[in-house]
CSV table of C-alpha atoms in Angstrom, one decimal:
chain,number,residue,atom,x,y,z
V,200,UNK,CA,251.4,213.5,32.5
V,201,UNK,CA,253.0,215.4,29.8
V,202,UNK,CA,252.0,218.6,27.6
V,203,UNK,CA,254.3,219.7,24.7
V,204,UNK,CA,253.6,222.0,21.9
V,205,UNK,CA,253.4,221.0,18.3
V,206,UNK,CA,256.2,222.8,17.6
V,207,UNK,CA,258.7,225.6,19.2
V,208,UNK,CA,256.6,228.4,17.9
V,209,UNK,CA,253.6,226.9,19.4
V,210,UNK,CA,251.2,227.3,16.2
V,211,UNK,CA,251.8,224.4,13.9
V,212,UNK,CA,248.1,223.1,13.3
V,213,UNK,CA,246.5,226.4,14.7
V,214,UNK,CA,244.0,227.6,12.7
V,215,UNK,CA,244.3,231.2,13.7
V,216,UNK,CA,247.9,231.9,13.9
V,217,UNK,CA,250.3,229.8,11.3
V,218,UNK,CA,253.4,228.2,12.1
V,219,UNK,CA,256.9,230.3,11.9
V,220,UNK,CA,258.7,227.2,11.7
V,221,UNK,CA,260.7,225.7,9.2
V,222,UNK,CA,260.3,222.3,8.1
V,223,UNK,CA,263.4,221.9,9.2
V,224,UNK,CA,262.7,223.5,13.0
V,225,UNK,CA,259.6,221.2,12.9
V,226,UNK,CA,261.4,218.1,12.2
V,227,UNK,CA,264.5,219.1,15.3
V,228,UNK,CA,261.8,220.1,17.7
V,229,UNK,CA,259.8,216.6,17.5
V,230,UNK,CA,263.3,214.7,17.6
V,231,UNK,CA,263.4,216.1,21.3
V,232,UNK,CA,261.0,213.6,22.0
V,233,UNK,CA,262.8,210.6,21.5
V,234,UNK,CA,261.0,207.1,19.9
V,235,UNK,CA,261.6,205.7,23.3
V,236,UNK,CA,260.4,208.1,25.2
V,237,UNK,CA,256.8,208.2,23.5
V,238,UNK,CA,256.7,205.1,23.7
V,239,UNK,CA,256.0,205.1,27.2
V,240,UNK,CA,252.9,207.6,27.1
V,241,UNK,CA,250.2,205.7,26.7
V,242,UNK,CA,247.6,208.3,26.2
V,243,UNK,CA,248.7,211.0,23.4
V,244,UNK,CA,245.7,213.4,22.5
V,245,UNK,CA,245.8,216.5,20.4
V,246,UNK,CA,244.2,219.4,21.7
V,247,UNK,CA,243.4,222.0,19.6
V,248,UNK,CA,243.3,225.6,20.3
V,249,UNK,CA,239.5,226.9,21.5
V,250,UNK,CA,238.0,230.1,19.4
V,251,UNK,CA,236.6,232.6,22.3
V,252,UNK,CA,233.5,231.1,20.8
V,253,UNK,CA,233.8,227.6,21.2
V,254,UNK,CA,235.2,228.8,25.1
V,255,UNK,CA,231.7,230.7,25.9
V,256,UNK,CA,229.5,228.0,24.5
V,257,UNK,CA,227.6,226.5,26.6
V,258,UNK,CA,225.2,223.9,24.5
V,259,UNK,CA,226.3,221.0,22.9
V,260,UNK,CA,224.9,220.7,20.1
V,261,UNK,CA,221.4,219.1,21.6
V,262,UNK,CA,223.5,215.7,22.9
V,263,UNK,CA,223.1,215.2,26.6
V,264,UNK,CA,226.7,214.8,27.6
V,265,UNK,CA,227.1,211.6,30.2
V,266,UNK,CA,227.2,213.2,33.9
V,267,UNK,CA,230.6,213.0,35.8
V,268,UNK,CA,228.5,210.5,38.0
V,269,UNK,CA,227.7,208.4,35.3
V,270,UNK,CA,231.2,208.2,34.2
V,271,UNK,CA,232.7,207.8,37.8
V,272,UNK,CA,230.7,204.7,38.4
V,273,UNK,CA,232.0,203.1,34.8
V,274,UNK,CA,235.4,204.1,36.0
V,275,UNK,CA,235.0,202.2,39.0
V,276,UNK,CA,233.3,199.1,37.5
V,277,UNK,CA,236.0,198.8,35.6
V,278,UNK,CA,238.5,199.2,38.0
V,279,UNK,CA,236.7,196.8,40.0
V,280,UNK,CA,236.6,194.0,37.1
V,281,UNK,CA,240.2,194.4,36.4
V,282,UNK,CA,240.9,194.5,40.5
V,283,UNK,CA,239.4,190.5,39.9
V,284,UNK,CA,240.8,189.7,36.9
V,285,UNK,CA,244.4,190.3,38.2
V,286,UNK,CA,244.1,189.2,41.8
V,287,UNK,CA,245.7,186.3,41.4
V,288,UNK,CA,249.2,188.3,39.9
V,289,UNK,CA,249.0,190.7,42.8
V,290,UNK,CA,247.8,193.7,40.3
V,291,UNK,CA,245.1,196.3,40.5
V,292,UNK,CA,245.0,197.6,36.9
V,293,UNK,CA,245.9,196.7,33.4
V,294,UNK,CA,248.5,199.3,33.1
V,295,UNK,CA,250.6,197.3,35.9
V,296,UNK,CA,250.4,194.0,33.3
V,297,UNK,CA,254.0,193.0,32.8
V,298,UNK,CA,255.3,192.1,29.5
V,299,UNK,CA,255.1,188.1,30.1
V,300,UNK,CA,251.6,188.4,31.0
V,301,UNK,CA,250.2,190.9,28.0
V,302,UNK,CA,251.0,187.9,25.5
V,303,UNK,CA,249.5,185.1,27.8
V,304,UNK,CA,246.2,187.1,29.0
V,305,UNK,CA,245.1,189.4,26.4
V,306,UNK,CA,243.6,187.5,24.0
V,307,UNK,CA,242.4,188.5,20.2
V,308,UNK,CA,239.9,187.4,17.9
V,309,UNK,CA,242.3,186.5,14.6
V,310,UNK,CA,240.2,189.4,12.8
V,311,UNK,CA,241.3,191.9,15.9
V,312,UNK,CA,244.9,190.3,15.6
V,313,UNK,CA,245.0,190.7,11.9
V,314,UNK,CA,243.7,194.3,12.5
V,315,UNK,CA,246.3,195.2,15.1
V,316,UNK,CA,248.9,193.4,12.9
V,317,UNK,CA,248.2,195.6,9.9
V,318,UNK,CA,248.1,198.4,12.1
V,319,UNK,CA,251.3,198.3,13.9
V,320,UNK,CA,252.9,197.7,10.8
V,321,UNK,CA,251.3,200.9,9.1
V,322,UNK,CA,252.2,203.0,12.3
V,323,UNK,CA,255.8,201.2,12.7
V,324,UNK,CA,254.8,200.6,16.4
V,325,UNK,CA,257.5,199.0,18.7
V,326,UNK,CA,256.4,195.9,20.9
V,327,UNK,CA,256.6,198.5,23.8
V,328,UNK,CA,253.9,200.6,21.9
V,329,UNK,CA,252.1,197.5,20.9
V,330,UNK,CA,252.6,196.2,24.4
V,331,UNK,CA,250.9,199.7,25.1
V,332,UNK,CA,247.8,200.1,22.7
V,333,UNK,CA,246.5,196.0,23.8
V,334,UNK,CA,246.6,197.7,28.3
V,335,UNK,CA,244.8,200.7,26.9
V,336,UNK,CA,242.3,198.7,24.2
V,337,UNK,CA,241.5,195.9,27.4
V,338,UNK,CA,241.6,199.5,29.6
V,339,UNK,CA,238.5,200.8,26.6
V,340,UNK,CA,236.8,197.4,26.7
V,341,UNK,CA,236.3,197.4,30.8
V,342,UNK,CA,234.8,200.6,30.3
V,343,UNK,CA,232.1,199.7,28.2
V,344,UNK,CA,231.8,196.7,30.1
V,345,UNK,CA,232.4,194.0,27.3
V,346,UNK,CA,234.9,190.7,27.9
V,347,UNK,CA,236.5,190.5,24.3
V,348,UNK,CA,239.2,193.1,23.2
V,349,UNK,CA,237.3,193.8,19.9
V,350,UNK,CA,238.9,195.8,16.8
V,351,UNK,CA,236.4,199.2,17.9
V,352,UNK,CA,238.8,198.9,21.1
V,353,UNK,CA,241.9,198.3,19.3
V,354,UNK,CA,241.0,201.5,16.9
V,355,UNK,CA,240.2,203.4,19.6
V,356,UNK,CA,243.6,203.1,21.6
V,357,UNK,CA,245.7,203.2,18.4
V,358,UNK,CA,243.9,206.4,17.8
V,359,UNK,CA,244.9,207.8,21.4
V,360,UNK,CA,248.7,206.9,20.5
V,361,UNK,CA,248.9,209.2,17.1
V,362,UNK,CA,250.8,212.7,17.8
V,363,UNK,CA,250.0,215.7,16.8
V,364,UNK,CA,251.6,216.7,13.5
């Protein structure tokens, strides 16, 4: 796990305090973080400062959020299907998938592959990122408990990989 601010002022995005830093400090500060290093997070999320009021709220919006319980028993489904599906390579998870095997396992639709193509050009992933967002999409697609990697799960895990800016 990793936490970092946006920038070494701590306020660039904020929308209460602004930013102090140059474009120039901005730029420095996120080359800290080296390509390679990212690379190996697979799960970057953006988490915005809370307003006192969005803390001391306690409704949501009339949506029954799902219950811990509800999303524990996904989490072990899917640990359980992918416990099965990699039995046979001595693996628990598809985080563990090595490189050779991400190619030869994780199928596409050619609409999901042309999607992901496009993508990973647009982003300027490496193959370790792209190595990365196909574990997390097949990761996505255990949890809602369908077989196919579809493009919903590819956009989904791409969307987990954008930083902050």
């Amino acid at each position: 796990m990793l936490a970092a601010n946006p920038c070494a002022c701590g306020y660039l995005g904020d929308p209460v305090m602004p930013c102090k830093c140059s474009a120039l400090d901005i730029e420095r500060y996120k080359r800290k973080l080296s390509g390679p290093i990212m690379d190996r997070i697979d799960l970057q999320i953006h988490v915005p400062r809370l307003t006192p009021e969005e803390l001391l709220s306690f409704t949501n919006n009339g949506a029954a959020p799902e219950s811990s319980a509800k999303i524990r028993e996904r989490v072990v489904k899917a640990r359980k299907i992918q416990q099965e599906r990699w039995k046979e390579y001595n693996l628990v998870c598809n985080a563990e998938l090595p490189e050779k095997l991400v190619k030869r396992c994780l199928t596409l639709s050619d609409d999901a592959r042309n999607y992901l193509a496009a993508m990973a050009a647009k982003l300027n992933l490496s193959g370790r990122g792209l190595s990365r967002v196909l574990k997390v999409s097949r990761t996505i697609a255990d949890l809602a408990d369908e077989k196919e990697i579809s493009k919903k799960h590819l956009a989904e895990a791409l969307m987990y990989r954008q930083q902050s800016s």
